[in-house]
Every structure is written in C-alpha cells, then in structure tokens.
Coordinates of C-alpha atoms (C1' of nucleotides) in Angstrom, one line a residue:
Chain V
M1 CA -0.2 13.4 29.3
P2 CA -1.3 16.9 28.3
T3 CA 0.1 19.8 30.4
D4 CA -1.7 21.5 33.3
T5 CA -2.2 24.4 31.0
F6 CA -4.4 22.2 28.8
Y7 CA -6.5 21.0 31.7
N8 CA -6.8 24.6 32.9
L9 CA -8.6 25.5 29.7
N10 CA -12.3 25.7 29.8
E11 CA -14.1 22.6 28.6
Q12 CA -15.3 24.1 25.4
K13 CA -11.8 24.8 24.2
Q14 CA -10.5 21.4 25.4
Q15 CA -13.4 19.9 23.4
R16 CA -12.6 21.9 20.4
I17 CA -9.1 20.7 20.4
F18 CA -10.2 17.1 21.0
D19 CA -12.7 17.3 18.1
A20 CA -10.1 18.8 15.8
A21 CA -7.7 16.0 16.7
I22 CA -10.3 13.3 16.1
Q23 CA -11.1 14.9 12.8
E24 CA -7.5 14.9 11.7
F25 CA -6.5 11.5 13.1
S26 CA -9.5 9.9 11.5
K27 CA -8.5 11.3 8.1
R28 CA -4.8 10.6 8.1
R29 CA -2.9 8.0 10.1
F30 CA -0.7 9.2 12.9
S31 CA 2.5 9.5 11.0
E32 CA 0.8 11.6 8.3
A33 CA -1.4 13.7 10.5
S34 CA -0.5 17.3 10.6
I35 CA -0.4 19.5 13.6
N36 CA -1.0 22.4 11.3
Q37 CA -4.4 21.0 10.3
I38 CA -5.3 20.4 13.9
V39 CA -4.5 23.8 15.2
K40 CA -6.3 25.4 12.3
A41 CA -9.5 23.3 12.9
A42 CA -9.3 24.0 16.6
G43 CA -8.8 27.7 16.1
I44 CA -5.7 27.9 18.2
S45 CA -2.2 29.0 17.3
R46 CA 0.6 26.7 16.6
G47 CA 2.4 28.1 19.7
S48 CA -0.5 27.2 21.9
F49 CA -0.5 23.7 20.8
Y50 CA 3.0 23.2 22.1
Q51 CA 1.9 24.7 25.3
Y52 CA -0.7 22.0 25.7
F53 CA 1.1 18.9 24.4
K54 CA 4.7 17.8 24.2
D55 CA 4.2 16.8 20.5
K56 CA 1.9 15.0 18.1
G57 CA 2.3 11.7 19.9
D58 CA 1.3 13.3 23.2
L59 CA -2.0 14.4 21.7
Y60 CA -2.5 11.1 20.1
L61 CA -2.1 9.2 23.3
Y62 CA -4.5 11.6 24.9
I63 CA -7.3 11.0 22.4
L64 CA -6.7 7.3 22.4
Q65 CA -7.0 7.3 26.2
E66 CA -10.3 9.2 26.0
I67 CA -11.7 6.9 23.4
G68 CA -10.6 3.9 25.3
N69 CA -12.4 5.1 28.4
E70 CA -15.7 5.6 26.5
K71 CA -15.4 2.2 24.9
R72 CA -14.7 0.4 28.1
K73 CA -17.7 2.0 29.6
V74 CA -19.9 0.6 26.8
M75 CA -18.3 -2.9 26.9
K76 CA -18.7 -3.3 30.6
Q77 CA -22.4 -3.1 30.2
V78 CA -22.4 -6.1 27.7
K79 CA -20.5 -8.1 30.2
A80 CA -22.9 -7.3 33.0
L81 CA -25.9 -8.3 30.8
H82 CA -24.6 -11.8 30.0
P83 CA -22.8 -13.0 33.1
N84 CA -22.9 -16.7 32.4
A85 CA -22.9 -16.9 28.6
D86 CA -20.5 -19.3 26.9
F87 CA -17.9 -18.0 24.6
F88 CA -19.8 -18.2 21.3
T89 CA -22.9 -16.4 22.7
F90 CA -20.8 -13.7 24.3
Y91 CA -18.7 -13.2 21.3
L92 CA -21.6 -12.6 19.0
Q93 CA -23.1 -10.3 21.5
Y94 CA -19.9 -8.5 21.9
I95 CA -19.5 -8.1 18.1
K96 CA -23.0 -6.8 17.9
V97 CA -22.6 -4.1 20.5
A98 CA -19.2 -3.2 19.2
M99 CA -20.8 -2.6 15.8
E100 CA -23.4 -0.4 17.2
W101 CA -20.9 1.6 19.1
I102 CA -18.8 1.9 16.0
S103 CA -21.7 3.2 14.0
T104 CA -22.4 5.9 16.4
N105 CA -18.8 6.9 16.5
P106 CA -17.5 6.5 12.9
A107 CA -14.6 8.7 13.5
Y108 CA -13.3 6.7 16.4
H109 CA -13.6 3.7 14.3
E110 CA -11.6 5.3 11.5
I111 CA -8.8 6.1 13.9
G112 CA -8.7 2.5 15.0
M113 CA -8.5 1.4 11.4
L114 CA -5.8 3.8 10.5
M115 CA -3.8 2.5 13.5
E116 CA -3.7 -0.8 11.7
F117 CA -1.9 0.9 8.9
D118 CA 0.8 2.6 10.8
D119 CA 4.2 1.7 12.2
P120 CA 3.5 -1.4 14.2
Q121 CA 6.3 -0.7 16.6
L122 CA 5.0 2.7 17.3
M123 CA 1.5 1.5 17.8
K124 CA 2.6 -1.5 19.9
E125 CA 3.6 0.9 22.6
L126 CA 0.0 1.9 22.9
M127 CA -1.1 -1.5 24.0
H128 CA -4.7 -0.6 23.4
R129 CA -5.9 -4.0 22.4
S130 CA -4.9 -6.2 25.3
D131 CA -7.7 -4.7 27.3
D132 CA -10.3 -5.6 24.8
L133 CA -9.2 -9.2 24.7
T134 CA -8.9 -9.9 28.3
D135 CA -12.6 -10.6 28.7
I136 CA -12.6 -12.9 25.7
R137 CA -9.5 -14.8 26.8
E138 CA -11.0 -15.4 30.2
L139 CA -14.2 -16.7 28.7
L140 CA -12.3 -19.1 26.4
E141 CA -10.3 -20.5 29.3
L142 CA -13.4 -20.9 31.3
D143 CA -15.2 -22.7 28.5
Q144 CA -12.1 -24.9 28.2
R145 CA -12.3 -25.8 31.9
R146 CA -16.1 -26.4 31.5
G147 CA -15.2 -28.9 28.9
L148 CA -16.9 -27.0 26.1
I149 CA -13.6 -26.5 24.2
K150 CA -11.0 -29.1 23.4
E151 CA -8.6 -29.0 26.2
E152 CA -5.5 -29.6 24.1
L153 CA -6.0 -26.4 22.2
D154 CA -3.8 -23.4 23.0
T155 CA -6.2 -20.6 24.0
G156 CA -3.5 -18.1 23.1
L157 CA -3.6 -19.2 19.5
L158 CA -7.4 -19.3 19.5
L159 CA -7.5 -15.8 20.7
E160 CA -5.1 -14.7 18.0
M161 CA -7.2 -16.4 15.3
I162 CA -10.4 -15.0 16.5
Y163 CA -9.0 -11.5 16.9
Q164 CA -7.4 -11.5 13.4
L165 CA -10.4 -12.9 11.7
S166 CA -12.7 -10.5 13.4
L167 CA -10.4 -7.6 12.6
H168 CA -10.4 -8.7 9.0
L169 CA -14.2 -8.7 8.9
V170 CA -14.3 -5.3 10.5
K171 CA -11.9 -4.0 7.9
K172 CA -14.1 -5.3 5.2
F173 CA -17.1 -3.9 6.8
Y174 CA -15.4 -0.6 7.0
Q175 CA -14.8 -0.6 3.3
T176 CA -18.1 -2.0 2.1
G177 CA -20.3 -0.8 4.9
S178 CA -22.6 -3.8 4.7
T179 CA -23.8 -4.8 8.1
E180 CA -25.9 -7.8 7.0
E181 CA -22.9 -9.3 5.3
F182 CA -20.8 -8.6 8.3
V183 CA -23.1 -10.4 10.7
K184 CA -23.7 -13.2 8.4
K185 CA -20.0 -13.8 7.9
H186 CA -19.4 -13.7 11.6
H187 CA -21.9 -16.5 12.1
E188 CA -20.3 -18.6 9.3
L189 CA -16.9 -18.0 10.8
I190 CA -18.0 -19.2 14.2
L191 CA -19.5 -22.3 12.7
I192 CA -16.2 -23.1 11.0
L193 CA -14.3 -22.5 14.2
K194 CA -16.6 -24.6 16.2
D195 CA -16.8 -27.7 14.0
G196 CA -14.0 -27.4 11.5
I197 CA -14.1 -27.7 7.7
V198 CA -13.5 -31.4 7.2
N199 CA -16.4 -33.5 6.1
K200 CA -16.7 -36.1 8.8
S201 CA -19.2 -38.3 7.0
E202 CA -16.7 -39.0 4.3
R203 CA -13.8 -39.5 6.6
S204 CA -11.8 -42.5 7.7
Chain Z
M1 CA 5.5 1.5 -17.0
P2 CA 9.0 3.0 -17.0
T3 CA 9.9 5.1 -20.1
D4 CA 11.8 3.8 -23.1
T5 CA 14.7 5.8 -21.9
F6 CA 14.8 3.5 -18.9
Y7 CA 14.7 0.4 -20.9
N8 CA 17.4 1.8 -23.2
L9 CA 19.8 1.9 -20.2
N10 CA 22.3 -0.8 -19.9
E11 CA 21.3 -3.6 -17.6
Q12 CA 23.8 -2.7 -14.9
K13 CA 22.3 0.7 -14.5
Q14 CA 18.7 -0.6 -14.6
Q15 CA 19.8 -3.1 -11.9
R16 CA 21.3 -0.4 -9.8
I17 CA 18.1 1.6 -9.9
F18 CA 16.1 -1.5 -9.2
D19 CA 18.3 -2.3 -6.2
A20 CA 18.1 1.2 -4.8
A21 CA 14.4 1.1 -5.1
I22 CA 14.2 -2.3 -3.3
Q23 CA 16.4 -0.9 -0.6
E24 CA 14.3 2.1 0.0
F25 CA 10.9 0.5 -0.4
S26 CA 11.9 -2.2 2.1
K27 CA 12.9 0.4 4.6
R28 CA 10.0 2.8 4.4
R29 CA 6.5 2.2 3.2
F30 CA 5.5 3.6 -0.1
S31 CA 4.0 6.8 1.1
E32 CA 7.1 7.6 3.1
A33 CA 9.7 6.4 0.7
S34 CA 11.9 9.2 -0.6
I35 CA 12.9 9.6 -4.2
N36 CA 15.9 11.5 -3.0
Q37 CA 17.2 8.4 -1.2
I38 CA 16.7 6.3 -4.2
V39 CA 18.5 8.4 -6.6
K40 CA 21.3 8.9 -4.1
A41 CA 21.7 5.1 -3.6
A42 CA 21.4 4.5 -7.4
G43 CA 24.0 7.1 -8.1
I44 CA 21.8 9.0 -10.6
S45 CA 20.6 12.5 -10.6
R46 CA 17.2 13.6 -9.5
G47 CA 16.5 14.8 -13.0
S48 CA 17.3 11.5 -14.5
F49 CA 14.8 9.8 -12.3
Y50 CA 12.0 11.7 -13.8
Q51 CA 13.3 10.8 -17.2
Y52 CA 12.9 7.1 -16.4
F53 CA 9.7 7.1 -14.3
K54 CA 6.6 9.3 -14.2
D55 CA 6.8 9.4 -10.4
K56 CA 7.3 7.3 -7.3
G57 CA 4.2 5.2 -8.0
D58 CA 5.5 4.4 -11.4
L59 CA 8.7 3.0 -10.0
Y60 CA 6.8 1.2 -7.3
L61 CA 4.6 -0.6 -9.7
Y62 CA 7.6 -1.5 -11.7
I63 CA 9.4 -3.2 -8.9
L64 CA 6.2 -5.0 -7.7
Q65 CA 5.8 -6.3 -11.2
E66 CA 9.4 -7.6 -11.3
I67 CA 9.1 -9.2 -7.8
G68 CA 5.7 -10.7 -8.8
N69 CA 7.3 -12.3 -11.8
E70 CA 10.1 -13.9 -9.8
K71 CA 7.6 -15.2 -7.2
R72 CA 5.3 -16.7 -9.7
K73 CA 8.2 -18.6 -11.2
V74 CA 9.0 -20.2 -7.9
M75 CA 5.5 -21.0 -7.0
K76 CA 4.8 -22.7 -10.3
Q77 CA 7.4 -25.3 -9.4
V78 CA 5.7 -26.2 -6.2
K79 CA 2.5 -26.7 -8.0
A80 CA 4.2 -29.0 -10.6
L81 CA 5.8 -31.1 -7.8
H82 CA 2.5 -31.9 -6.0
P83 CA 0.0 -32.3 -8.8
N84 CA -2.6 -34.4 -6.8
A85 CA -2.2 -33.2 -3.3
D86 CA -5.2 -32.3 -1.2
F87 CA -5.6 -28.9 0.2
F88 CA -3.9 -29.4 3.5
T89 CA -0.9 -31.0 2.1
F90 CA -0.5 -28.5 -0.6
Y91 CA -1.0 -25.6 1.7
L92 CA 1.7 -26.7 4.1
Q93 CA 4.1 -27.3 1.2
Y94 CA 3.2 -23.9 -0.2
I95 CA 3.9 -22.2 3.1
K96 CA 7.2 -24.0 3.4
V97 CA 8.4 -22.9 0.0
A98 CA 7.1 -19.4 0.5
M99 CA 9.1 -19.2 3.6
E100 CA 12.2 -20.4 1.9
W101 CA 11.8 -17.9 -0.9
I102 CA 11.2 -15.2 1.7
S103 CA 14.4 -16.0 3.6
T104 CA 16.4 -15.7 0.4
N105 CA 14.8 -12.4 -0.4
P106 CA 14.2 -10.7 2.9
A107 CA 13.9 -7.3 1.2
Y108 CA 11.1 -8.4 -1.0
H109 CA 9.4 -9.7 2.0
E110 CA 9.8 -6.4 3.9
I111 CA 8.2 -4.7 1.0
G112 CA 5.2 -7.0 1.1
M113 CA 4.9 -6.4 4.8
L114 CA 5.1 -2.6 4.4
M115 CA 2.4 -2.8 1.8
E116 CA 0.1 -4.0 4.6
F117 CA 0.7 -0.8 6.4
D118 CA 0.0 1.6 3.7
D119 CA -3.1 3.2 2.2
P120 CA -5.4 0.2 1.4
Q121 CA -7.0 2.1 -1.4
L122 CA -3.7 2.9 -3.0
M123 CA -2.6 -0.6 -2.6
K124 CA -5.8 -2.2 -3.8
E125 CA -5.1 -0.9 -7.2
L126 CA -2.2 -3.2 -7.4
M127 CA -4.3 -6.3 -7.0
H128 CA -1.1 -8.3 -6.3
R129 CA -2.6 -10.9 -4.1
S130 CA -5.4 -12.4 -6.2
D131 CA -2.8 -14.2 -8.3
D132 CA -1.3 -16.0 -5.3
L133 CA -4.6 -17.2 -4.1
T134 CA -6.0 -18.6 -7.3
D135 CA -4.2 -21.9 -6.9
I136 CA -5.4 -22.3 -3.4
R137 CA -8.9 -21.4 -4.2
E138 CA -9.0 -24.0 -7.0
L139 CA -7.7 -26.6 -4.7
L140 CA -10.3 -25.9 -2.0
E141 CA -13.0 -26.2 -4.5
L142 CA -11.6 -29.4 -5.9
D143 CA -11.4 -30.9 -2.4
Q144 CA -15.0 -29.8 -1.8
R145 CA -16.1 -31.6 -4.9
R146 CA -14.0 -34.6 -3.8
G147 CA -16.1 -34.6 -0.6
L148 CA -13.1 -33.9 1.6
I149 CA -14.5 -30.5 2.7
K150 CA -18.1 -29.9 3.9
E151 CA -20.0 -28.9 0.9
E152 CA -22.1 -26.3 2.6
L153 CA -19.1 -24.1 3.4
D154 CA -18.4 -21.0 1.3
T155 CA -14.9 -21.5 -0.2
G156 CA -14.6 -17.7 -0.5
L157 CA -14.9 -17.3 3.2
L158 CA -12.5 -20.2 3.8
L159 CA -10.0 -18.6 1.5
E160 CA -10.3 -15.3 3.3
M161 CA -9.8 -16.9 6.7
I162 CA -6.8 -18.9 5.6
Y163 CA -5.2 -15.9 3.9
Q164 CA -5.8 -13.7 6.9
L165 CA -4.5 -16.2 9.4
S166 CA -1.5 -17.0 7.4
L167 CA -0.8 -13.4 6.8
H168 CA -1.0 -12.8 10.5
L169 CA 1.5 -15.6 11.2
V170 CA 3.8 -14.3 8.6
K171 CA 3.7 -10.9 10.2
K172 CA 4.5 -12.4 13.6
F173 CA 7.3 -14.4 12.1
Y174 CA 8.6 -11.2 10.5
Q175 CA 8.7 -9.6 13.9
T176 CA 10.0 -12.5 16.0
G177 CA 11.9 -14.3 13.3
S178 CA 11.2 -17.7 14.9
T179 CA 10.8 -20.3 12.1
E180 CA 10.0 -23.2 14.4
E181 CA 7.2 -21.3 16.1
F182 CA 5.9 -20.3 12.7
V183 CA 5.7 -23.8 11.4
K184 CA 4.3 -25.2 14.6
K185 CA 1.6 -22.5 14.7
H186 CA 0.7 -23.3 11.2
H187 CA 0.2 -26.9 12.0
E188 CA -2.0 -26.1 15.0
L189 CA -3.9 -23.7 12.9
I190 CA -4.7 -26.3 10.3
L191 CA -5.8 -28.7 12.9
I192 CA -8.3 -26.2 14.3
L193 CA -9.5 -25.4 10.8
K194 CA -9.9 -29.1 10.0
D195 CA -11.8 -30.2 13.1
G196 CA -13.0 -27.2 15.0
I197 CA -12.6 -26.2 18.5
V198 CA -15.6 -27.7 20.1
N199 CA -15.1 -30.7 22.3
K200 CA -17.3 -33.4 20.7
S201 CA -17.1 -35.9 23.4
E202 CA -18.9 -33.6 25.8
R203 CA -21.4 -32.4 23.3
S204 CA -25.2 -33.1 23.0
Chain C
dT1 C1' -3.1 51.9 38.7
dT2 C1' 0.5 49.0 38.4
dG3 C1' 2.7 44.7 38.8
dT4 C1' 2.8 39.9 37.7
dC5 C1' 1.9 35.6 36.0
dA6 C1' -0.4 32.4 33.0
dT7 C1' -1.5 32.1 28.5
dA8 C1' -1.6 33.2 23.4
dT9 C1' 0.7 34.3 19.3
dG10 C1' 2.9 33.8 14.7
dA11 C1' 7.3 34.7 12.6
dC12 C1' 11.2 32.0 12.1
dA13 C1' 14.9 28.5 11.4
dG14 C1' 15.9 24.3 9.8
dG15 C1' 14.5 20.3 7.7
dG16 C1' 12.2 17.6 4.2
dT17 C1' 9.7 16.7 -0.1
dT18 C1' 8.3 16.9 -5.3
dG19 C1' 8.6 18.1 -10.2
dT20 C1' 10.7 21.2 -13.8
dC21 C1' 13.8 23.1 -16.9
dA22 C1' 17.7 25.4 -19.0
dT23 C1' 22.0 23.8 -19.6
dT24 C1' 25.8 20.5 -20.4
dT25 C1' 27.5 16.0 -21.5
dT26 C1' 27.7 11.9 -24.2
dG27 C1' 28.2 8.9 -28.0
dG28 C1' 26.7 7.1 -32.5
dG29 C1' 26.6 8.1 -37.3
dT30 C1' 28.4 10.6 -41.1
Chain Q
dA1 C1' 36.3 15.9 -36.9
dC2 C1' 31.9 17.2 -36.6
dC3 C1' 27.0 17.1 -35.7
dC4 C1' 22.9 16.3 -33.4
dA5 C1' 19.7 13.9 -30.9
dA6 C1' 19.3 11.5 -26.7
dA7 C1' 20.5 11.5 -22.0
dA8 C1' 22.1 13.5 -17.6
dT9 C1' 22.4 17.1 -14.5
dG10 C1' 21.5 19.9 -10.3
dA11 C1' 19.8 24.4 -9.1
dC12 C1' 15.4 26.0 -8.4
dA13 C1' 10.5 27.1 -7.1
dA14 C1' 6.9 25.7 -4.5
dC15 C1' 5.2 23.4 -1.1
dC16 C1' 5.0 20.9 3.3
dC17 C1' 6.3 19.9 8.0
dT18 C1' 8.1 20.6 13.1
dG19 C1' 9.6 23.0 17.4
dT20 C1' 11.1 27.4 19.5
dC21 C1' 11.1 31.9 21.2
dA22 C1' 10.6 36.7 21.9
dT23 C1' 6.7 39.3 22.3
dA24 C1' 1.9 40.5 23.2
dT25 C1' -2.3 40.0 25.7
dG26 C1' -5.4 39.6 29.4
dA27 C1' -6.9 38.9 34.1
dC28 C1' -6.4 39.2 38.7
dA29 C1' -4.2 41.0 43.0
dA30 C1' -2.3 44.5 45.7

DNA sequence: TTGTCATATGACAGGGTTGTCATTTTGGGT
DNA sequence: ACCCAAAATGACAACCCTGTCATATGACAA
C-alpha cells in the first residue's frame, strides 16, 4: 500500500524505485536490506521515500504483490494448456514453466530464496505461497477421487511433502545452477513418490 | 578457536560466557546476534570478549562445536542400542531420541532452527550436518544391499528427501509444539516413502 | 505576478553495531 | 612487600541504520 503520492509519480520514476527495490531485496534479505541503498539506486532522497511508503515493509509488500501478479499471469497459461492432465503430468509441466520464468527473472527468484531465510513469522504474514499451491492441491484431490492416488492418504501431507522437496531442489538449483540435474532429480523424485522405495519383489 | 586466554579462565566463567552465547544465539540468528548482549549477560566487558574470541563468528563456531560434541554422544548410544535394525526402524528410533534430546535442550534446538534462516553460504562453512547423516546413509546403503530397498534408487537423493522432509516436520513442530502430530506425521511420511502414493489396485 | 499546494530534500536526532587501545586491576612468584 | 606479566576494562572512533521535520522547489491557477 504505497501512498497516492507514489502512484502520482510518472511511470519512469515508479519503475526506477521498483527496480532499485528489486535490486536491493535480491541482494539482502528483508531484515538486512537498507533503505539507504534503495534511495541511492533509485536516485531519490531519503525524505521522498517516506513520502511514498510507510516503511521498508510497505515497499516490500508492494514489490511482492507486483511480482505475484506477473507470476500468476504466467501460471494461468500453463493451467489453460493442460486442462485434463493428471497430477504428475501437470506437476512436471508446472515445474518446467516455473523454471523458465525463473531464468528470465533471476532477481525475482533471488528474492523468493531470501524470503526462505528470513523471519518465518514476518514472512508468514505475506501468505504468498498458498496461492501457488491451490492449483496443485485441487489436482491432487481430483486424482484421489479419480482413484489414481490411494484414498487413505492425506493430501495435506502430500502437498507439504511435494512443496518441501520441490523447494529443496529449487534451492539446490539456485546454488549449483544445473538445470539438467534439476529436471533429472525431479523425475526421480516423482518416481519415488509414485511407487515408494521398498523393493516389492523381495517383500513378504 | 577461542584464545588461550579463554581456556585459562576458570570453568565457571567459561560456562557463563557459553551460556550467554547460547541465550543470544537462540534468540537471534547469527547475523543479528549482538556481542553487546552477550557480554552483558555474561557479565564481562566488551574488551574482554575480544581477548577471548576473534569475533562473533569465532564464538559461534565454538558453541556449535560444543553442542555437536554433546549431540554426537547421545546419538552414538542409539546406534549402539539398535545394531541390526533396518532403516525404517532405526530412523523412527533416531527421530524419537532426537526429539527427546531436543526437548531437554530447547535452546540448542532454537539455534539449529535459526541456522536454517541465515546466510546459507556462511552456514555451509560449518558443515555441521554431514556428520548426522552419515549413519543414516550407511543404513540406507546396507538395506539396499540387503534387497530391502529398490536397487535402482539413488541413496543420495533418498537421503536428501528424508532429511528435507524431516527437517520440515521439525520446523513445524518447533512452531506448533505438538509432539503427537509430529510423530504421527512421521509415520505417515514413512508409509508414503515406503510404498508410494499411486493406487496400485486401479493401475494398468 | 502572486498564491498555494503537492512534492522533494537532506540535516538531524536517536539508536544500534563493531573493534581498538590506553589504562587499571589482579594475582602468582620471588 | 614488591614486581611484573596477564587479564580486565570501558571510553572511543567509525560506521551503519531509521524516521522526522523545517525548508526549498516547482507547477499550476487566479
């Protein structure tokens, strides 16, 4: 919720401020980001900043919202392209598109990563992730009704597992930067989730 | 690597400093922890601190090392008690003991949690976790050789998955504090990992 | 031209941090 | 009782941050 004053600014200036914020928030996590750096990069005075935003958190929420809007736009397209896919198909597609989007917006991605390393309570208030997962949850439940997934399993837990594992792989990718490895691991991961790790032929 | 001066201190004083450090590092993550707070709590002067430790990181490494020693001691006992257990049995036992240890040392646990929310690169240099996982990795590989686990699976990935999922549950436990839920989820998680999520009776 | 209102500015106060260093204290050995 | 090295001290410099506020600027209207 920036002030009216901010929205009255010409687009160029708004963009300059947005870019400066992206730059800073992709370098340092929220709690360590410096307004000083942002105003310097944006070429505005410290005083002006406080005329546009209540404080650092206000700006942060603003850029998260903007990023979220862009992301949602991209993701809706995937959903439209695969209307009847089962969970596994959709998931791999989703991952693929997400990776492409990430590689065109590395800074956005860095911000997301840094959020993982900041005060969870602070970050929780930003609820950013629930949106992402809604589609996947629905698909899981649909597949369960379809009889593709064991009905006794708690989709909530499945969702948590998938999210966590995926997040872990994204983090690793972020550090090593190897896309092949990333995709390969995702496939292996899905295989394990699908069929388990126990060797049936030796069992009982 | 504290200085000789530090080790020359009587045990009481060393302990006071250790306790003060634990207190601070369990409240704020490393990058936000304040030496001022630590010296105040330990009842020593700021100057003395720098006579004992090179800097904040030096102290941090010291306490991590101390905690690691204690933890390793506890864990070795579990291993000795279940010499021939398969992975699943050992894992649940391991989790149980780890939880007990955690509940008697909440502050240590908090420090571990906060580490998850600090600069990964900084934290990586502390390699703390590889130790923990060695036992589990060996057990996984043994079970694979025994024919209990599908031989085509990459134990490295399995280990990653298990570690990440477990860490996630620990984090949740840390926030909600519900032990029952924690144990229950762990059991469900293992079931999924063992047999997968696909409904076989409907398949192919 | 002058008035006025939105906007821009940066100095400032108040708070925090780290690492150093000249000085004082302490306590063991003689 | 004295000496001296080791240890303790806290004031200090240097740096960082945030949020405010009196003042300056600029643009548009009358």
